XYZ file of C-alpha atoms in Angstrom:
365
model
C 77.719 127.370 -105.090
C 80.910 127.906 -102.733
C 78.307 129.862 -100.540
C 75.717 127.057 -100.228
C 77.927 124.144 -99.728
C 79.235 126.586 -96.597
C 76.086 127.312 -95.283
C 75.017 123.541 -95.319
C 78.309 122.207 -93.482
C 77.683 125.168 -90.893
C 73.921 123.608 -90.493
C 75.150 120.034 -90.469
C 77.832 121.348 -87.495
C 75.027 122.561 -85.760
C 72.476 119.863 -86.059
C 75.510 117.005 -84.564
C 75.980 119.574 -81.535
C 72.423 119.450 -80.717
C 72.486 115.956 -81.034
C 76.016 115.568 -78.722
C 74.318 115.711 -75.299
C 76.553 115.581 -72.477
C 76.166 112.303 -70.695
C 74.222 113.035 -67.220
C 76.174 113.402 -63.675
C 75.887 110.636 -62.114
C 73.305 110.623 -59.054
C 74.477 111.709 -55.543
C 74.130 108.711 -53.284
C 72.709 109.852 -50.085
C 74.563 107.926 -46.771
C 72.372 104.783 -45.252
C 70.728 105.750 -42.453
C 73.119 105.379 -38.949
C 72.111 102.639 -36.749
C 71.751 102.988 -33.164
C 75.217 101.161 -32.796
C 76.462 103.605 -35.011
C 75.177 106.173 -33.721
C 77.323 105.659 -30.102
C 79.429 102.571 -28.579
C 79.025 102.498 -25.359
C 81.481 100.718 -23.180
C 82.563 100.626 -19.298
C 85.609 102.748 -18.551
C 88.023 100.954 -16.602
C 88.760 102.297 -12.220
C 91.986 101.511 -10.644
C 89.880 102.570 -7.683
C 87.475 99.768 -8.169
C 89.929 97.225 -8.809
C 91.545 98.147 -5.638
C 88.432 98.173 -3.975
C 87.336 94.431 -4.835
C 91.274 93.098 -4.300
C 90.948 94.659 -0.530
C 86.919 93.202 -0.017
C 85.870 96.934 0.944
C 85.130 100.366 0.463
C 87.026 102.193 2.864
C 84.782 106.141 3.865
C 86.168 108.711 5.619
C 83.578 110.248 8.100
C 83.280 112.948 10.442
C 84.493 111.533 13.912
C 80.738 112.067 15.753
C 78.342 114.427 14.210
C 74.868 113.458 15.090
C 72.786 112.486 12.027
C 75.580 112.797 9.249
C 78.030 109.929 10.977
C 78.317 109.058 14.343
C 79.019 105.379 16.817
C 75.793 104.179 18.590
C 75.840 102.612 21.827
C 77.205 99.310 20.503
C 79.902 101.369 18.310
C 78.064 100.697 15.138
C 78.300 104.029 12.570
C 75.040 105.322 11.920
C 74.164 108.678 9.949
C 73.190 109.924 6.629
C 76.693 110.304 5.218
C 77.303 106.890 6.742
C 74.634 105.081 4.988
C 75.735 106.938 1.092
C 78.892 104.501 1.930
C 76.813 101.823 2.533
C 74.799 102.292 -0.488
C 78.337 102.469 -2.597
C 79.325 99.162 -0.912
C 75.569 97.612 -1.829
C 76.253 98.622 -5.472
C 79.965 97.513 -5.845
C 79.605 94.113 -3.477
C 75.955 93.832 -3.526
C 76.400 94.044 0.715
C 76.136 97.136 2.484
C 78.352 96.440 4.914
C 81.481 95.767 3.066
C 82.748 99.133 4.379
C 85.268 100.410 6.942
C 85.025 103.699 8.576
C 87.438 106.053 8.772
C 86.721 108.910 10.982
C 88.516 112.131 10.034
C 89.155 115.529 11.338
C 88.179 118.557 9.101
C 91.923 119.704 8.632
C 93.051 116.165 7.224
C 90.164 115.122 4.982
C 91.419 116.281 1.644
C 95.077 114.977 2.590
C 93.525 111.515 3.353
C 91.610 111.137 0.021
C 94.345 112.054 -1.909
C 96.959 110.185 -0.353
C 94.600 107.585 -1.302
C 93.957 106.151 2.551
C 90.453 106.412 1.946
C 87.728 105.576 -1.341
C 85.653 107.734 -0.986
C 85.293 110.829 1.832
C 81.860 111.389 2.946
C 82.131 114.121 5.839
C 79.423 116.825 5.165
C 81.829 118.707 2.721
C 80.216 121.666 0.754
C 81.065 121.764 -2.783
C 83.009 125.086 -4.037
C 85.469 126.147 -6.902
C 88.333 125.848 -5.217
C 87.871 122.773 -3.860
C 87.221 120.980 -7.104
C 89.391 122.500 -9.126
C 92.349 123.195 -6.928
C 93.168 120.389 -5.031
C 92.519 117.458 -7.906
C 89.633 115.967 -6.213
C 85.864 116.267 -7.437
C 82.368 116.526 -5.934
C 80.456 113.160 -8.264
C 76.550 114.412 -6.483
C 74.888 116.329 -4.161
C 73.036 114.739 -1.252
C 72.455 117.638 1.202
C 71.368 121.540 0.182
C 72.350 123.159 3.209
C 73.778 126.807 4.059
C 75.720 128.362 7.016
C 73.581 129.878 9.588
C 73.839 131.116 13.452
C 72.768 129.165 16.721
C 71.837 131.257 19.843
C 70.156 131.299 23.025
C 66.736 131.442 22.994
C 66.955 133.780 26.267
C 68.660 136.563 24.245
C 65.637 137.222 22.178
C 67.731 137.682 19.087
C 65.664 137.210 15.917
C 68.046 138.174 13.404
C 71.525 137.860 12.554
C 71.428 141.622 11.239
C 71.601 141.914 15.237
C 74.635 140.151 16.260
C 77.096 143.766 15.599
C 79.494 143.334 18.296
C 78.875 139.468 19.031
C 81.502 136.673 19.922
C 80.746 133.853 17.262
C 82.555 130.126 17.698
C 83.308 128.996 14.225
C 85.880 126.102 13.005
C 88.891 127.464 12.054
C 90.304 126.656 8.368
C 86.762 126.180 7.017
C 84.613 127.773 4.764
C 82.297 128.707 7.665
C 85.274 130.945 8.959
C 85.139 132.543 5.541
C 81.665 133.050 5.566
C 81.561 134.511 8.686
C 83.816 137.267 7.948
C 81.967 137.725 4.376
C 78.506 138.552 6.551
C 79.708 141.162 8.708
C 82.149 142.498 6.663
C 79.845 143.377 3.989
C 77.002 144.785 6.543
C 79.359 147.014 7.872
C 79.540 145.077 11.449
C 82.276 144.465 14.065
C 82.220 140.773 15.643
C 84.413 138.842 17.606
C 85.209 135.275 16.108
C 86.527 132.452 18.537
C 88.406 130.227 16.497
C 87.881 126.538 17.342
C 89.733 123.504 16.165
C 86.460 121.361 15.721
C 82.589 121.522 15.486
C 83.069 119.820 18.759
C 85.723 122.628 20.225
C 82.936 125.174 18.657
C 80.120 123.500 20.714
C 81.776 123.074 23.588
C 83.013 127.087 23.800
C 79.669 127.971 23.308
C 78.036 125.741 25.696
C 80.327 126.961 28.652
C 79.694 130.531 27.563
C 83.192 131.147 25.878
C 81.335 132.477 22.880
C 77.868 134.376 22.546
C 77.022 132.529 18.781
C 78.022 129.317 17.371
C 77.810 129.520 13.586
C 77.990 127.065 11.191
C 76.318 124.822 8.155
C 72.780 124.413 9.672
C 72.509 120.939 9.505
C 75.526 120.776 12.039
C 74.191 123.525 14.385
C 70.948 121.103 14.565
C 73.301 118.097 15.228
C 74.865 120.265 17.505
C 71.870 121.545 19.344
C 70.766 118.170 20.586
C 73.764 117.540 22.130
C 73.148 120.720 24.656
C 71.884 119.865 27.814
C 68.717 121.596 26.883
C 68.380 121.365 23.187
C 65.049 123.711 23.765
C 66.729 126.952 25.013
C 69.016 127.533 21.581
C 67.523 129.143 18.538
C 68.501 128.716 14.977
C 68.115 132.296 13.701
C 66.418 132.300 9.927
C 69.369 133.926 8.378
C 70.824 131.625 5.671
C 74.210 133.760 4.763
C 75.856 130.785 2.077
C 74.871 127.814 -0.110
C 76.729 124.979 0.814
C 75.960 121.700 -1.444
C 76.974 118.898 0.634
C 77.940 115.203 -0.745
C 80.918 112.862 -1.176
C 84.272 113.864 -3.044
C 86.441 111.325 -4.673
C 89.904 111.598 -6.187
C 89.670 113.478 -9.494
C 92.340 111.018 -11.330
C 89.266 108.430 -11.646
C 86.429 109.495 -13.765
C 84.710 105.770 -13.904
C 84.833 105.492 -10.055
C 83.481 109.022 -9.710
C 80.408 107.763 -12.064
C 79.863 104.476 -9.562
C 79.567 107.033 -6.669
C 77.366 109.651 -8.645
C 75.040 107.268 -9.504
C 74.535 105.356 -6.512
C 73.553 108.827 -5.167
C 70.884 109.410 -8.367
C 69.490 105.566 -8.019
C 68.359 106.505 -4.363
C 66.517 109.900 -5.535
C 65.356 107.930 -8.517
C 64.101 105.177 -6.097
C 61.669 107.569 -4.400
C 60.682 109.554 -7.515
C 59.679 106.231 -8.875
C 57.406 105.195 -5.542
C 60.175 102.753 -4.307
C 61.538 101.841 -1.244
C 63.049 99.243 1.152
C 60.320 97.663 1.463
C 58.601 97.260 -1.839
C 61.437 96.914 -3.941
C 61.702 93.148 -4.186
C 57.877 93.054 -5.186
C 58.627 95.911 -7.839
C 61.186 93.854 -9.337
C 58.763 91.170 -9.739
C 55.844 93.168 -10.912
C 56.680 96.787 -12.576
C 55.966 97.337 -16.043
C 57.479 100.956 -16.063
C 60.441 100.965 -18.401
C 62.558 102.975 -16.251
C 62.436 101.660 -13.078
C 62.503 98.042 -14.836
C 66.050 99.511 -16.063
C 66.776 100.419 -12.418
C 66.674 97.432 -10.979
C 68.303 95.410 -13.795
C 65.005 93.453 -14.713
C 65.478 95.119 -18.785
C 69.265 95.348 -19.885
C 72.240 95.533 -17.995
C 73.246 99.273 -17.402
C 75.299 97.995 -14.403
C 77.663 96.893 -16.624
C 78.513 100.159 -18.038
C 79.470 100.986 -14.457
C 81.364 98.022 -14.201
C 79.305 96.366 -11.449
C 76.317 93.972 -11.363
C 73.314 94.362 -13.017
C 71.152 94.252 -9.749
C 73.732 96.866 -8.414
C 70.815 99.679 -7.774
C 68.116 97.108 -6.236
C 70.720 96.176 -3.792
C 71.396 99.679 -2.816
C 67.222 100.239 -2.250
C 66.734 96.893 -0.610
C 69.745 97.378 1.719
C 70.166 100.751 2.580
C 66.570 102.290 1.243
C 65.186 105.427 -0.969
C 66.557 108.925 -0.465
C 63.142 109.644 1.857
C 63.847 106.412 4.190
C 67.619 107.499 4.396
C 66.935 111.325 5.337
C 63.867 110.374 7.556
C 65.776 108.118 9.894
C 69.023 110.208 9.964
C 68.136 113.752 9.760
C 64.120 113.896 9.524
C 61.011 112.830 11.702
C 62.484 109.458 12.874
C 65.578 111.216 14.090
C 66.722 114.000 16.705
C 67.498 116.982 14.572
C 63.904 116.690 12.793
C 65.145 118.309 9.910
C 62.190 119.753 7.576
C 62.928 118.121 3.382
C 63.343 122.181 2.278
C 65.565 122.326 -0.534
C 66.359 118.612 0.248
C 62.785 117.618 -1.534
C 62.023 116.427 -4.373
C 61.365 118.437 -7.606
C 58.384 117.412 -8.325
C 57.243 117.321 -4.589
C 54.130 119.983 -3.162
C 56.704 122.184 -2.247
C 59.329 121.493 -4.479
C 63.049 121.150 -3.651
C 66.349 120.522 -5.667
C 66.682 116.953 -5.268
C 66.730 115.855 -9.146
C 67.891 112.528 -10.804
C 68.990 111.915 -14.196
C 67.518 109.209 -16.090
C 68.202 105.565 -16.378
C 68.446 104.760 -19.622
């Protein structure tokens, strides 16, 4: 009897254990989906340099003191070059008026002591890009405008056809510039003797090698063409094919401001953007009007306000196009067909050109 009453409580134990279930875990609740405003906030960042900028009524550029093409005085003393006119585009976009801008013309030796005793914005003085530069002396380099690379200029009546033949040579370079450095890199690692003549200025280097001081002038070759058609006959000098550097040319600004860096840099990518998207001077104002393309729509402040991220207006970049023009209108008249260096596109085209080059703008968006 004692054996069956046991064996029924055991079965009763078991039967209320099968019927205890454990109460289920309660569901995982997945996270709502982020919205775009989640997702980022995007906001201007303040510029002292701006501020400054508006409270004075001017961008203030240092420029190269007379370098034909890149920045130079016309015959009624108004600046005109290709270095000139990337101020002019930063004055369109801050002021909406290219010509709220005062020139500064600058010798090579003080340019980086001028921007960054903050007598100058922005300095725009065909300066190459290098590690040094940007990360040693607290200024950076916001775009490129110019590919260019160091090169030699001779007479045409010395037959020369190569640099590899210049062993024993006198070459004019600037002094204190990365051209100097180059120089010595070239022969030094070909194993050949040369004679540099150290001069205080592209003009100083010109000049020595137009009165037969030196027997090569060497520098970037956008300055040796500048250079060239200041000879008395542009037509006996050479520029030999040897490129011996890469030197990215474009404006530097004072590394302490990030947002005014970003007002320069994209000024810069709005005019290569202008002529990847067809525009220019002269058909920008009917573009506004009648483009249905989202991006350039965005570009010239017809859909949202991306200006105001930058902290100026929302036309900002169709000022800079209508006033100052497209990257192609800006090289052709300074250094191109319209001017006197006639200075092939090269690396200076556009990606997606025939023969493509490394002129590239981020998006607008």
């Amino acid at each position: 009897m004692i054996g069956r009453l046991t064996a029924m409580a055991a079965m009763g134990l078991l039967l209320a254990a099968c019927e205890a279930k454990p109460p289920p875990a309660p569901a995982s609740v997945a996270p709502p989906p982020k919205t775009p405003a989640q997702t980022a906030a995007y906001e201007a960042t303040p510029s002292p340099t701006l501020e400054a900028v508006r409270r004075r009524g001017r961008v203030t550029c240092g420029v190269h003191p007379g370098l034909p093409g890149f920045a130079m005085r016309d015959a009624r003393g108004i600046w005109r070059g290709f270095d000139v006119d990337v101020c002019r585009a930063v004055a369109a976009a801050v002021f909406g008026d290219a010509e709220r801008v005062r020139f500064v013309p600058i010798d090579g030796s003080d340019r980086f002591r001028e921007l960054r005793a903050e007598r100058i914005d922005i300095l725009s003085r065909n300066t190459s890009l290098t590690l040094s530069r940007d990360a040693g002396l607290g200024l950076t380099f916001p775009a490129t405008t110019y590919y260019d690379g160091q090169g030699f200029l001779v007479a045409r009546a010395l037959g020369v056809a190569s640099a590899e033949e210049l062993g024993g040579a006198r070459v004019c370079v600037q002094a204190g510039t990365a051209s100097e450095t180059n120089l010595a890199d070239f022969f030094r690692a070909r194993g050949l003797d040369y004679q540099p003549v150290l001069a205080k200025s592209e003009e100083d280097a010109r000049r020595l090698y137009e009165s037969d001081g030196c027997d090569v002038f060497s520098a970037d070759i956008s300055g040796l063409a500048a250079s060239r058609s200041l000879l008395s006959n542009p037509n006996g000098h050479v520029i030999l094919p040897n490129v011996i550097s890469k030197e990215p040319l474009g404006p530097v600004v004072r590394q302490d401001d990030p947002a005014w860096a970003d007002i320069v840099a994209w000024t810069v990518h709005a005019i290569v953007l202008a002529e990847e998207l067809g525009l220019s001077s002269r058909t920008v104002e009917q573009a506004r009007e009648t483009a249905t393309d989202p991006e350039t729509r965005r570009l010239l402040g017809v859909e949202g306000n991306l200006g105001e991220l930058l902290g100026v207006r929302r036309d900002w970049a169709y000022q800079v196009i209508r006033q100052v023009g497209a990257y192609h209108e800006i090289f052709r008249r300074d250094l191109g067909a319209d001017s006197a260096l006639k200075l092939e596109r090269g690396l200076n085209a556009l990606w997606t050109a025939p023969k493509p080059g490394l002129m590239y703008a981020p998006p607008v968006r």
